[in-house]
Structures are given as C-alpha cells and as structure tokens.
Amino acid sequence: MVAANENGKIGEAAASIVGVITPMSRLLLYLPGQTPRMLGPEPLSWRIGRSAQNEVVIEDPSLSRHHARLEFQDGKLLVEDLGSLNGTMVNGERLQGVHLLKAGDQLVLGTVLLTLGEEPTSTTMMSAVQIEKSPKEELSSGTMVFRAAELRSGSYGTVHPENQAKRWLDALAMVSDLTLELVQDVATEILLDHLMERLFQFFEPDRSVVMLKDLTGELQPVVVRTNEFLQGKPIKLSQTLVEAAMERREALLVNNAFDDPRTSAAQSIVRSGMATIMVTPLEHEGQVIGLIYMDAKAYREPFTEDDLRLVTALAHIAAAKIRTARLVEEVQKKKAMDQELAMARQIQQKLLPEKDPIVSGWELYGSNEASRQVSGDLYGYWPRPDGKMYVAIADVSGKGMGPGLMMAAFTAYMNAWAEIMLAPSELASRISSALGLHTAKNRFITAIFILVDPATGTIQFTNAGHNPGLLLRANGVEEELGSHGMPLAMLAGTPYGQDERTLAVGDVLALYTDGITEAQNPAGIDFDMVGIRNAVTASKGKPLPIVGEEIHRSLDRHTRGAPLADDRTLVLVRRR
C-alpha cells in the first residue's frame, strides 16, 4: 500500500516490482462484456467515473461521478480512490489512499470489475476467442446432446464408482460455495471469475471460456482460462456448438470427434485438436444470456455425462445471478433517470411563467401539461421597454430531454432579445438562425410570436410552421392565423412574413399545440379546433382561467380520460 501525500494526490510509489506497467506499455482496461479500452501511452492520468468529464466513462449507478484515478509516476502505475461513495477494491481489499498496480490486478469500482493488463504480444481476449463461421456441421457419433433443463433435473444419470466419492464431495463443496455467492452481494463479474477458476481446477481442461451476450446480442468472452502451453493461442469455437447452446438451449458433450469418419464436415472441431469438449448454455427461465465452453486434448480422460451435468447446474446458478443483477441494475438506472428527469422538469417549470401577467385592458391565460416528465412545449410572456409585450407558444419536434433542452435555449434567446424590440418576423428569423447553429437536422421548433400593443389593441404576429392561431371575434366571426414560413432551425436564415390584426373588446385569441387539437377519442376522431371553439363559446364572457379549464374539461370528456399522447399547451388572450 502506498500512502497519499499531504495534498491528497498520488504520492511517490515504492520500489519497482516485477510486472509493473510502464508508460511505454499500451495499457488495456478490461470491462466485462465490452471491448478492452486502450489507455496510453498518453495521457499519463485517467479519471474513471459516471461523469462525461472523465477520461474513462462507465455508466453504472454504483460508481460516483468521479470515482477513481489511474496515474503513471516514475514509470509506475498508481490508483487512487477519489472519495467515492461505494469505494474501490484492489484484489479484494478496500483501497485506502494510493496503491501500486501491476498487470493482472483486479479493481472493483462500486460493483464494476475492471482488470488491468499490458497489450498481449499476440492477441487480446476479444480476438483470442473466435466463433468460426462455417456451413452446417454434422456432429460425431461421440457427441451427446441434452436439453439443459432436463440435464439439471436429473432425467439422465449414471452410477458413480465408490472411488469417485471424494471427487463428487469436492463437486458438492464447489456448488455450495458458488451458491453462497449467488445469495450474497457479489458482483456478477467476480462470480463468473470464481466459477471459471473452480471449474478449471476441478476438471483440469486445457481451455475454458465464459461468453456473454453484449447489448447488441453478440457473444463476447468475459473470462478465459488456458493452460500454460496454450496461452496466447486463439480459441476457435465451432459455430454448430454455439448455435446448439444459444438457440436450442442444449448442453453438448463431444468425445473423439476426429475418430468418426462422418466428421469431415465438422472441420472446426477437428482442427482444434481437442479430443473432449463440453458446452452448456447460461440459461435461466428460458432466457439464454451466454455459454460455458471447456475442452481438452487426448492425454486427458474424456469428460463424462456427469461432468456436463455439474457444469450445466453451475451455469444455471450463474445465469440466475446475472439476470437478477441485470434486473436490479436496470431498476437502479431507471430510478436514477427518473430522478434526473424529475429535476429537469422542476428546472423547466421555472422557465414557464409562475403566473399570468396583469395588463390593463387585457386578460392572459397559459397552461402546460407534459406527456412525459420533460415537456417539448413552451409558452411565455416577454414585456418590452416600449410597453408592448411578446406572447409566444412553441413546440419542439420529439419528446423527452432533447426537446426540453431546445426549449431552454428558445427561452434564453427570448429573454436576451426582448429588449431589442424587434418585429415578430425579425425575432423569428434571428432565433431560427441561432438554433440552427447547434441543432441536429431532425430537430426543429414550430412557434407563433405575437406582439401585443395594449394601448391600441393591435397585434402583430408571425407563425413559424405552427398550428394556426384561432381568433374568435365577439361578433361570431372566426379567423385563422396561418403560417408565414418553415419551423425554426429547419432552414436557418430564411426570412419570415408577418401580419397584423386589431382586437376589439371581447375578442379571444387561442394559441395551442397539436397535443390538444390532435387528441383523439376512442373512435379516432381529433378534438381539433372545433373543440376549442365550442369550449370558448360555451364559457363566453367568463374569466379566461375558467375558459381554459372548460377547454381542458372538454378535452378530457373527448378522450375519455386517456393518458396524454403528447404535450398540451394552451395560451388565451382577450381584450377587455
């Protein structure tokens, strides 16, 4: 153990030891189920954690944002825990201060297992295990095929000679030990490593591999063991054996394949030179997440049916552990994401008006309902120095965090440019250009900008690809405020048109997003502008908050209370 210096940073390491990784090495960081990450030779320091500010980012809820640091000093690799919540373990011991690392050391950050090593001279683990793509192979007559579930249940079996009693007592002890790890809080990577270590000692094969499906469904090696004579040589697995385990959930026992004349097609098995092979799926409740493979040359006695039974039972235990751990991890990630989205929603709510402004001779009302925790809709009021006021409503394409961030940018631009006193068309063009600089091509915003002159009753407006505004005159005349151009950020720099209307006393202007007009009833009929018009007419002369509530009640009656399919935002403006 190496102590930290007074500043809490990595101090000078102890004398060099055999196997120390130097800056001249190309350092590999192995993470289970992932391609090894190359670290080095530059830079000489890497932080590890959940934050995107780290050099090595691992999105696991058990890690702190800045969890640990790896750093070369004087040709030695050191590790330091950065005050993480769940701690850092080095080879099973909790890290205190700073520790000198060597090739092959295992680090557990939270519950994530990492292994450090120098780049092999021949091949990495990922390329050392290959599945040979070949035509359909015919297995030899020495191959025994079992349904893994039946093998575990004891449907097959043989009687063991008395001289094998001790061996199977050892097997029972192994099952007991690994079962204890199953019920304890042991990282799945550690469980698999222990499983393979015990199997390798018990069966003494030449090679053994544990493979797991990655996020894309591809098989990746996570634990590999070989005897000292085969280290560095690639392991090529027969596609026929892999498909049997992964697709049909079969456990296979292959003995003396090269003695069978029918195996001319099974070239991958023959070329391997292995006389005895076991492969079994990592399967639990019908879900196959990987496989265990072991083989040996002819100088070892062939694997037996009972050997396969034991490996299959242990594979089932391991699969149960892995699936449970993955479910727990998914729940933790979802909980963390829900907390982040809830926080984002709180922040977004602060972007919306706390209350509708009071303007002499006018009534204003606005509401926003998010279909998810973060809304892609927005509305607001921005007073100008000349006494006029911008009223705007906007809708970002898509849902979730991305649109929410675009709405924050939209609000920031409105806050910054309201005092410039631009015409609505100029304001729309400027915001469209600004958003277009930093927005993906599939993201855009529809919006309506209204400039209200309280003194004259005049409104100037620009519709940037949004739903038509609905102007309901007190005398019963209805007008639609149509589009003046494309949505914002879609064709940045394109100029927008502009129109003007004068509102008489009692006239109501309704602005809305398509989450309201496109809300459907069970028959598939939209609420449409007709629904807005009818609700406004039914509550004519009442205060706008009551009119807004009537629109939402009518909407709920129309949809029979179905969950929101899209964000719903409404703005009402009336001259009194």
XYZ file of C-alpha atoms in Angstrom:
576
model
C 0.000 0.000 0.000
C 1.260 3.492 -0.869
C 0.160 6.494 1.140
C -1.162 9.735 -0.330
C 0.884 12.921 0.112
C -0.247 15.937 2.126
C -2.251 17.348 -0.785
C -4.241 14.141 -1.136
C -2.770 13.361 -4.569
C -0.928 10.275 -5.601
C 2.449 10.196 -3.917
C 5.693 8.584 -4.923
C 5.441 4.810 -5.345
C 7.529 2.174 -3.697
C 10.433 0.445 -5.424
C 9.710 -1.191 -8.770
C 8.370 -4.729 -8.780
C 8.008 -7.462 -11.364
C 5.030 -6.905 -13.667
C 4.715 -3.144 -13.099
C 3.120 -1.428 -16.084
C 5.243 1.368 -17.518
C 4.225 4.407 -19.590
C 5.881 2.766 -22.589
C 3.309 -0.042 -22.407
C -0.029 0.156 -24.147
C -2.324 -0.329 -21.190
C -5.579 -2.211 -21.632
C -8.535 -1.738 -19.309
C -10.810 -4.787 -19.464
C -14.514 -4.357 -18.664
C -16.798 -7.432 -18.706
C -18.751 -7.771 -21.924
C -17.033 -4.819 -23.600
C -14.135 -4.308 -25.941
C -10.944 -3.588 -23.950
C -10.199 0.123 -23.685
C -6.734 1.228 -24.721
C -5.159 3.601 -22.202
C -1.904 5.130 -23.178
C 0.771 5.790 -23.711
C -0.640 9.355 -23.415
C -2.040 10.942 -21.304
C -0.448 9.679 -18.109
C -3.512 10.184 -15.918
C -7.085 8.964 -16.280
C -10.122 9.593 -14.113
C -12.841 6.940 -14.025
C -16.495 7.516 -13.151
C -20.008 8.251 -14.390
C -19.389 11.871 -15.373
C -18.701 12.697 -19.019
C -15.789 14.815 -17.783
C -13.773 11.664 -17.027
C -11.286 10.138 -19.435
C -12.949 6.744 -18.837
C -16.738 6.962 -18.517
C -18.629 3.967 -17.078
C -22.390 4.483 -16.836
C -23.098 2.380 -13.779
C -25.139 3.654 -10.818
C -22.744 2.079 -8.309
C -19.965 4.438 -9.449
C -19.548 8.004 -8.253
C -19.331 10.820 -10.781
C -15.560 10.950 -10.232
C -14.755 7.570 -8.702
C -11.032 6.813 -9.055
C -7.847 7.886 -10.829
C -5.135 5.892 -12.610
C -1.825 7.705 -12.979
C 1.728 6.927 -14.061
C 4.505 8.302 -11.853
C 8.157 7.467 -12.352
C 7.290 4.521 -14.552
C 4.793 3.015 -12.107
C 1.014 2.838 -12.355
C -0.881 4.003 -9.277
C -4.572 4.007 -8.406
C -6.317 6.432 -6.066
C -9.931 6.455 -4.902
C -11.426 9.943 -5.281
C -13.684 9.789 -2.248
C -16.256 7.583 -3.964
C -19.434 6.587 -2.174
C -19.132 2.822 -2.741
C -15.363 2.590 -2.624
C -12.640 0.916 -4.696
C -11.341 -2.618 -4.149
C -7.943 -3.852 -5.367
C -7.635 -7.636 -5.496
C -10.379 -7.976 -2.906
C -9.088 -5.355 -0.446
C -10.647 -1.931 0.014
C -8.373 0.817 -1.197
C -7.112 3.306 1.365
C -5.004 6.132 -0.035
C -2.962 5.049 -3.069
C -1.971 1.624 -4.393
C 0.740 0.439 -6.766
C -0.695 -1.691 -9.576
C 0.718 -4.480 -11.689
C -0.505 -6.312 -14.750
C -3.391 -8.637 -13.935
C -4.612 -6.719 -10.897
C -8.376 -6.589 -10.473
C -10.159 -3.394 -9.479
C -13.772 -3.299 -8.332
C -15.263 0.199 -8.555
C -18.616 0.074 -6.814
C -19.798 -3.242 -8.259
C -17.956 -2.982 -11.596
C -14.974 -5.293 -12.094
C -12.028 -3.955 -14.109
C -8.845 -5.810 -14.984
C -5.593 -4.125 -15.993
C -3.072 -5.617 -18.340
C -0.486 -4.892 -20.961
C -1.438 -5.420 -24.574
C -0.621 -9.071 -25.343
C 2.024 -9.725 -27.930
C -0.303 -11.989 -29.897
C -3.968 -11.213 -29.361
C -6.402 -9.679 -26.912
C -9.112 -11.627 -25.129
C -11.681 -10.367 -27.611
C -9.801 -11.731 -30.608
C -8.448 -14.771 -28.745
C -11.915 -16.329 -28.770
C -13.496 -16.666 -32.199
C -16.634 -18.366 -33.489
C -15.851 -19.986 -36.794
C -18.406 -19.175 -39.471
C -18.853 -22.370 -41.416
C -21.509 -24.442 -43.211
C -23.787 -26.654 -41.150
C -21.628 -29.289 -39.474
C -22.570 -32.859 -38.640
C -21.615 -33.817 -35.118
C -19.782 -37.053 -34.474
C -21.330 -40.218 -33.093
C -19.343 -39.497 -29.916
C -21.434 -36.393 -29.283
C -24.068 -36.489 -26.556
C -26.754 -33.814 -26.767
C -29.038 -32.992 -23.824
C -31.677 -30.419 -23.135
C -30.023 -28.307 -20.457
C -33.194 -28.173 -18.346
C -33.552 -31.958 -18.387
C -29.886 -32.429 -17.547
C -30.315 -30.222 -14.464
C -33.457 -32.076 -13.399
C -31.720 -35.451 -13.238
C -33.588 -37.044 -16.145
C -30.269 -38.544 -17.184
C -27.689 -40.127 -14.932
C -25.073 -42.743 -14.276
C -23.916 -44.619 -11.169
C -20.552 -43.475 -9.843
C -17.943 -45.955 -8.617
C -17.065 -45.720 -4.953
C -13.582 -44.414 -5.764
C -15.160 -41.273 -7.189
C -16.906 -40.391 -3.955
C -14.284 -37.862 -2.880
C -14.353 -36.141 -6.250
C -18.067 -35.609 -6.056
C -17.828 -34.434 -2.477
C -15.462 -31.795 -3.855
C -18.037 -31.010 -6.522
C -20.701 -30.585 -3.859
C -18.457 -28.186 -1.954
C -17.930 -26.176 -5.133
C -21.671 -25.946 -5.749
C -22.199 -24.890 -2.133
C -19.557 -22.152 -2.302
C -20.863 -20.727 -5.553
C -24.460 -20.895 -4.329
C -23.451 -18.784 -1.330
C -22.015 -16.200 -3.715
C -25.333 -16.277 -5.543
C -27.292 -15.157 -2.489
C -24.628 -12.708 -1.328
C -23.975 -9.263 -2.786
C -21.163 -10.395 -5.064
C -20.585 -8.701 -8.402
C -21.520 -10.953 -11.307
C -18.099 -10.493 -12.878
C -16.446 -11.782 -9.705
C -18.899 -14.709 -9.568
C -18.036 -15.722 -13.142
C -14.329 -15.404 -12.485
C -14.621 -17.574 -9.351
C -16.808 -20.057 -11.213
C -14.280 -20.479 -14.005
C -11.371 -20.712 -11.571
C -13.068 -23.506 -9.607
C -14.149 -25.358 -12.760
C -10.659 -25.116 -14.182
C -9.155 -26.570 -11.014
C -11.795 -29.308 -10.743
C -11.912 -30.560 -14.346
C -8.348 -29.611 -15.394
C -9.243 -28.801 -19.025
C -6.798 -27.252 -21.459
C -9.055 -24.297 -22.222
C -12.237 -22.802 -20.816
C -14.310 -19.776 -21.774
C -17.342 -17.904 -20.441
C -19.119 -15.847 -23.092
C -21.978 -13.388 -22.564
C -24.258 -11.519 -24.920
C -23.459 -7.817 -25.156
C -26.024 -5.056 -25.668
C -26.179 -5.831 -29.395
C -26.784 -9.548 -28.790
C -23.297 -10.543 -29.925
C -21.336 -13.065 -27.856
C -18.255 -11.680 -26.150
C -15.713 -13.523 -23.961
C -15.645 -12.293 -20.373
C -13.491 -14.974 -18.678
C -10.841 -17.099 -20.422
C -8.578 -19.745 -18.875
C -5.916 -21.776 -20.706
C -3.096 -23.976 -19.539
C 0.435 -22.633 -19.736
C 1.189 -24.437 -23.015
C -1.722 -22.822 -24.911
C -1.539 -19.275 -23.586
C -1.610 -16.674 -26.327
C -3.119 -19.048 -28.885
C -6.599 -18.219 -30.213
C -9.593 -20.322 -29.224
C -11.856 -21.071 -32.194
C -15.304 -22.329 -31.283
C -17.474 -24.380 -33.591
C -20.480 -22.408 -34.767
C -22.515 -25.624 -34.585
C -21.807 -25.975 -30.868
C -22.505 -22.300 -30.205
C -25.836 -22.420 -32.021
C -26.873 -25.565 -30.143
C -26.271 -23.867 -26.783
C -27.565 -20.384 -27.626
C -30.506 -21.157 -29.899
C -31.720 -24.578 -28.781
C -30.583 -24.415 -25.120
C -28.715 -27.689 -25.484
C -25.754 -28.961 -23.465
C -23.299 -30.963 -25.583
C -20.614 -33.483 -24.757
C -18.221 -34.218 -27.663
C -15.664 -37.044 -27.360
C -13.158 -38.187 -30.014
C -14.741 -36.266 -32.873
C -11.710 -36.904 -35.110
C -12.213 -40.694 -34.824
C -15.591 -40.506 -36.554
C -15.482 -40.609 -40.372
C -18.675 -38.567 -40.514
C -16.939 -35.516 -39.024
C -15.288 -34.426 -42.248
C -17.778 -31.557 -42.266
C -17.001 -30.627 -38.653
C -13.644 -29.218 -39.597
C -13.574 -26.552 -36.874
C -13.816 -29.244 -34.175
C -11.217 -31.454 -35.832
C -8.793 -28.583 -36.452
C -8.908 -27.609 -32.790
C -7.183 -30.893 -31.921
C -9.373 -31.208 -28.858
C -10.484 -34.751 -28.026
C -13.129 -33.898 -25.442
C -15.442 -30.881 -25.336
C -18.251 -29.604 -23.108
C -20.508 -26.659 -23.926
C -23.609 -25.610 -21.993
C -25.855 -22.548 -22.075
C -26.004 -19.906 -19.380
C -29.770 -20.139 -19.180
C -32.402 -19.202 -16.625
C -36.179 -19.292 -17.056
C -35.815 -19.884 -20.775
C -33.518 -16.905 -21.345
C -30.039 -17.709 -22.693
C -27.501 -14.985 -21.909
C -24.287 -16.807 -22.812
C -22.437 -20.108 -22.615
C -19.637 -22.019 -20.878
C -17.141 -23.928 -23.017
C -14.349 -26.315 -21.955
C -12.115 -28.661 -23.928
C -9.013 -30.801 -23.548
C -6.609 -32.832 -25.689
C -6.398 -36.619 -25.817
C -3.986 -37.020 -22.889
C -6.858 -36.180 -20.527
C -9.633 -38.664 -19.865
C -12.830 -37.705 -21.729
C -15.391 -35.561 -19.985
C -18.392 -37.554 -18.771
C -22.104 -37.061 -18.714
C -21.919 -36.245 -15.018
C -19.210 -33.661 -15.700
C -21.586 -31.987 -18.107
C -24.405 -32.240 -15.571
C -22.329 -30.397 -12.966
C -21.249 -27.634 -15.363
C -24.840 -27.200 -16.555
C -26.128 -26.884 -12.974
C -23.499 -24.281 -12.140
C -24.208 -22.420 -15.389
C -27.847 -22.237 -14.345
C -26.853 -20.767 -10.971
C -24.599 -18.200 -12.647
C -27.287 -17.266 -15.177
C -29.803 -16.701 -12.390
C -27.343 -14.406 -10.623
C -26.515 -12.453 -13.765
C -30.147 -11.965 -14.779
C -31.100 -10.859 -11.263
C -28.165 -8.448 -11.127
C -29.068 -7.019 -14.518
C -32.675 -6.504 -13.454
C -31.521 -4.746 -10.287
C -29.162 -2.606 -12.355
C -31.966 -1.692 -14.753
C -34.185 -0.709 -11.828
C -31.379 1.401 -10.345
C -30.689 3.081 -13.672
C -34.384 3.780 -14.215
C -34.665 5.201 -10.709
C -31.650 7.436 -11.303
C -33.034 8.525 -14.666
C -36.447 9.251 -13.156
C -34.762 11.404 -10.505
C -32.793 13.291 -13.163
C -35.909 13.787 -15.286
C -37.870 14.983 -12.267
C -35.126 17.514 -11.574
C -35.139 18.549 -15.240
C -38.900 19.010 -15.059
C -38.528 21.217 -11.995
C -35.965 23.335 -13.828
C -38.190 23.503 -16.899
C -41.180 24.537 -14.829
C -39.162 27.557 -13.722
C -38.842 28.528 -17.402
C -42.629 28.761 -17.625
C -44.455 31.788 -16.196
C -45.212 31.453 -12.482
C -48.425 33.375 -13.085
C -50.120 35.185 -15.919
C -49.194 38.894 -16.116
C -51.695 41.635 -15.342
C -52.040 44.041 -18.264
C -54.521 46.890 -18.132
C -57.411 46.258 -20.530
C -56.329 42.661 -21.300
C -56.623 39.107 -19.961
C -53.922 36.478 -20.401
C -54.010 32.756 -19.584
C -51.490 29.948 -20.174
C -51.160 26.260 -19.220
C -48.791 23.391 -19.952
C -49.275 19.632 -19.396
C -46.340 17.330 -20.165
C -46.972 13.844 -21.566
C -43.614 12.893 -20.092
C -41.590 14.325 -17.237
C -39.874 16.796 -19.568
C -42.079 18.732 -21.968
C -41.239 19.751 -25.527
C -43.807 22.595 -25.376
C -43.336 26.096 -24.053
C -45.191 29.380 -23.701
C -44.345 32.712 -22.142
C -44.712 36.470 -21.939
C -41.857 38.932 -22.529
C -42.585 42.648 -21.893
C -40.690 45.252 -23.925
C -39.368 48.651 -22.813
C -41.940 50.418 -25.048
C -44.903 48.910 -23.163
C -45.669 46.249 -25.752
C -45.431 42.534 -24.939
C -44.360 39.411 -26.790
C -46.580 36.375 -26.294
C -45.199 33.139 -27.742
C -46.046 29.443 -27.882
C -43.689 26.785 -29.237
C -43.434 23.030 -29.809
C -40.203 21.100 -30.401
C -40.212 18.004 -32.589
C -39.866 14.867 -30.483
C -40.223 14.272 -26.759
C -38.005 13.995 -23.721
C -34.724 15.579 -22.641
C -33.525 16.773 -26.072
C -36.613 18.872 -26.819
C -36.550 20.142 -23.247
C -33.034 21.495 -23.773
C -34.102 23.188 -27.015
C -36.953 24.881 -25.185
C -34.472 26.194 -22.617
C -32.397 27.661 -25.463
C -35.536 29.202 -27.016
C -36.401 30.847 -23.698
C -32.862 32.175 -23.284
C -32.988 33.824 -26.719
C -36.378 35.376 -25.971
C -35.097 36.763 -22.674
C -31.976 38.164 -24.351
C -33.647 39.782 -27.361
C -36.971 41.022 -25.982
C -35.415 44.408 -25.132
C -34.130 44.897 -28.687
C -37.761 45.466 -29.733
C -37.652 43.541 -32.989
C -40.678 42.908 -35.152
C -42.053 39.341 -34.715
C -40.765 38.326 -38.171
C -37.236 39.571 -37.367
C -37.302 37.889 -33.962
C -38.354 34.574 -35.542
C -35.590 34.780 -38.149
C -32.923 35.585 -35.586
C -33.944 32.745 -33.231
C -34.152 30.299 -36.151
C -30.586 31.144 -37.206
C -29.263 30.839 -33.642
C -30.939 27.473 -33.046
C -29.823 26.151 -36.430
C -26.163 26.529 -35.491
C -26.343 23.931 -32.717
C -29.329 21.751 -33.607
C -29.470 18.366 -35.346
C -31.195 18.300 -38.725
C -34.090 16.257 -37.367
C -34.821 18.827 -34.634
C -36.916 21.931 -35.215
C -39.395 24.163 -33.382
C -42.799 25.348 -34.524
C -43.810 28.623 -32.898
C -46.115 31.640 -33.036
C -44.798 35.055 -31.990
C -47.446 37.638 -31.049
C -46.575 41.279 -30.313
C -49.418 42.869 -28.316
C -49.855 46.646 -28.170
C -52.137 47.118 -25.127
C -52.793 50.768 -25.935
C -54.179 50.281 -29.459
C -55.429 46.674 -29.355
C -53.175 45.812 -32.306
C -51.316 42.539 -32.537
C -48.515 41.740 -34.971
C -47.791 38.049 -35.449
C -45.506 35.580 -37.204
C -46.368 31.885 -37.454
C -43.239 29.709 -37.922
C -44.793 26.465 -39.150
C -47.099 26.172 -36.122
C -50.776 25.224 -35.887
C -52.962 28.179 -36.965
C -53.876 30.590 -34.214
C -57.641 30.827 -33.683
C -59.109 34.343 -33.402
C -62.724 34.252 -32.187
C -64.379 37.626 -32.577
C -67.050 38.760 -30.133
C -69.416 39.192 -33.110
C -69.051 35.491 -34.027
C -66.547 35.902 -36.848
C -63.701 33.369 -36.797
C -60.209 33.820 -38.268
C -57.165 31.564 -38.513
C -53.634 32.973 -38.159
C -51.813 30.864 -40.716
C -48.145 30.092 -41.302
C -45.530 32.559 -42.546
C -42.675 30.109 -43.091
C -40.905 26.938 -42.063
C -40.357 25.875 -38.440
C -37.440 27.427 -36.584
C -33.999 25.863 -37.203
C -35.260 23.948 -40.244
C -33.996 26.447 -42.841
C -31.889 28.789 -40.738
C -31.555 32.279 -42.196
C -34.799 32.150 -44.200
C -36.875 35.338 -43.698
C -40.393 35.163 -42.254
C -43.580 37.018 -43.112
C -45.752 38.946 -40.703
C -49.396 40.037 -40.364
C -51.405 42.375 -38.171
C -54.857 42.349 -36.591
C -56.728 44.620 -34.239
C -58.686 43.029 -31.420
C -61.970 44.550 -30.336
C -63.346 44.242 -26.830
C -64.368 40.613 -26.172
C -62.259 39.124 -28.954
C -60.362 35.967 -27.880
C -57.143 34.685 -29.445
C -56.377 30.992 -28.787
C -52.877 29.602 -29.324
C -52.290 25.867 -28.793
C -50.054 22.909 -29.603
C -51.120 19.826 -31.539
C -51.278 17.817 -28.319
C -54.674 19.490 -27.840
C -56.152 19.501 -31.348
C -54.852 16.008 -32.244
C -56.042 14.356 -29.025
C -58.360 11.542 -30.123
C -61.424 9.881 -28.726
C -61.792 6.059 -28.763
C -63.209 6.306 -32.312
C -60.042 8.037 -33.535
C -61.635 11.480 -34.026
C -59.446 14.520 -33.228
C -60.505 17.202 -30.736
C -59.486 19.732 -33.420
C -60.072 23.495 -33.407
C -63.785 22.774 -33.251
C -63.357 21.540 -29.704
C -61.532 24.735 -28.719
C -64.157 26.912 -30.398
C -67.054 25.109 -28.733
C -65.473 25.333 -25.278
C -64.732 29.059 -25.668
C -68.270 29.700 -26.894
C -69.761 27.700 -24.023
C -67.928 29.834 -21.458
C -68.257 33.158 -23.268
C -67.782 36.187 -21.052
C -66.260 34.232 -18.164
C -62.698 34.922 -16.890
C -60.021 33.292 -19.043
C -58.879 30.817 -16.334
C -62.444 29.430 -16.343
C -62.426 29.352 -20.154
C -59.114 27.459 -20.066
C -60.486 24.958 -17.534
C -63.537 24.403 -19.749
C -61.284 23.611 -22.720
C -59.387 21.031 -20.649
C -62.619 19.510 -19.285
C -63.978 19.222 -22.818
C -60.706 17.616 -23.862
C -60.922 15.023 -21.068
C -64.516 14.215 -21.991
C -63.476 13.805 -25.632
C -60.546 11.442 -24.874
C -62.440 9.576 -22.107
C -59.571 10.424 -19.734
C -56.939 8.542 -21.784
C -53.270 9.249 -20.911
C -51.677 12.146 -22.761
C -50.156 11.082 -26.080
C -48.422 14.449 -26.494
C -47.669 17.607 -24.532
C -50.608 20.014 -24.266
C -50.049 23.753 -24.134
C -52.681 26.474 -24.371
C -52.492 30.282 -24.397
C -55.561 32.562 -24.411
C -55.508 36.341 -24.999
C -58.611 38.568 -24.698
C -59.137 42.295 -24.934
C -61.498 43.569 -22.265
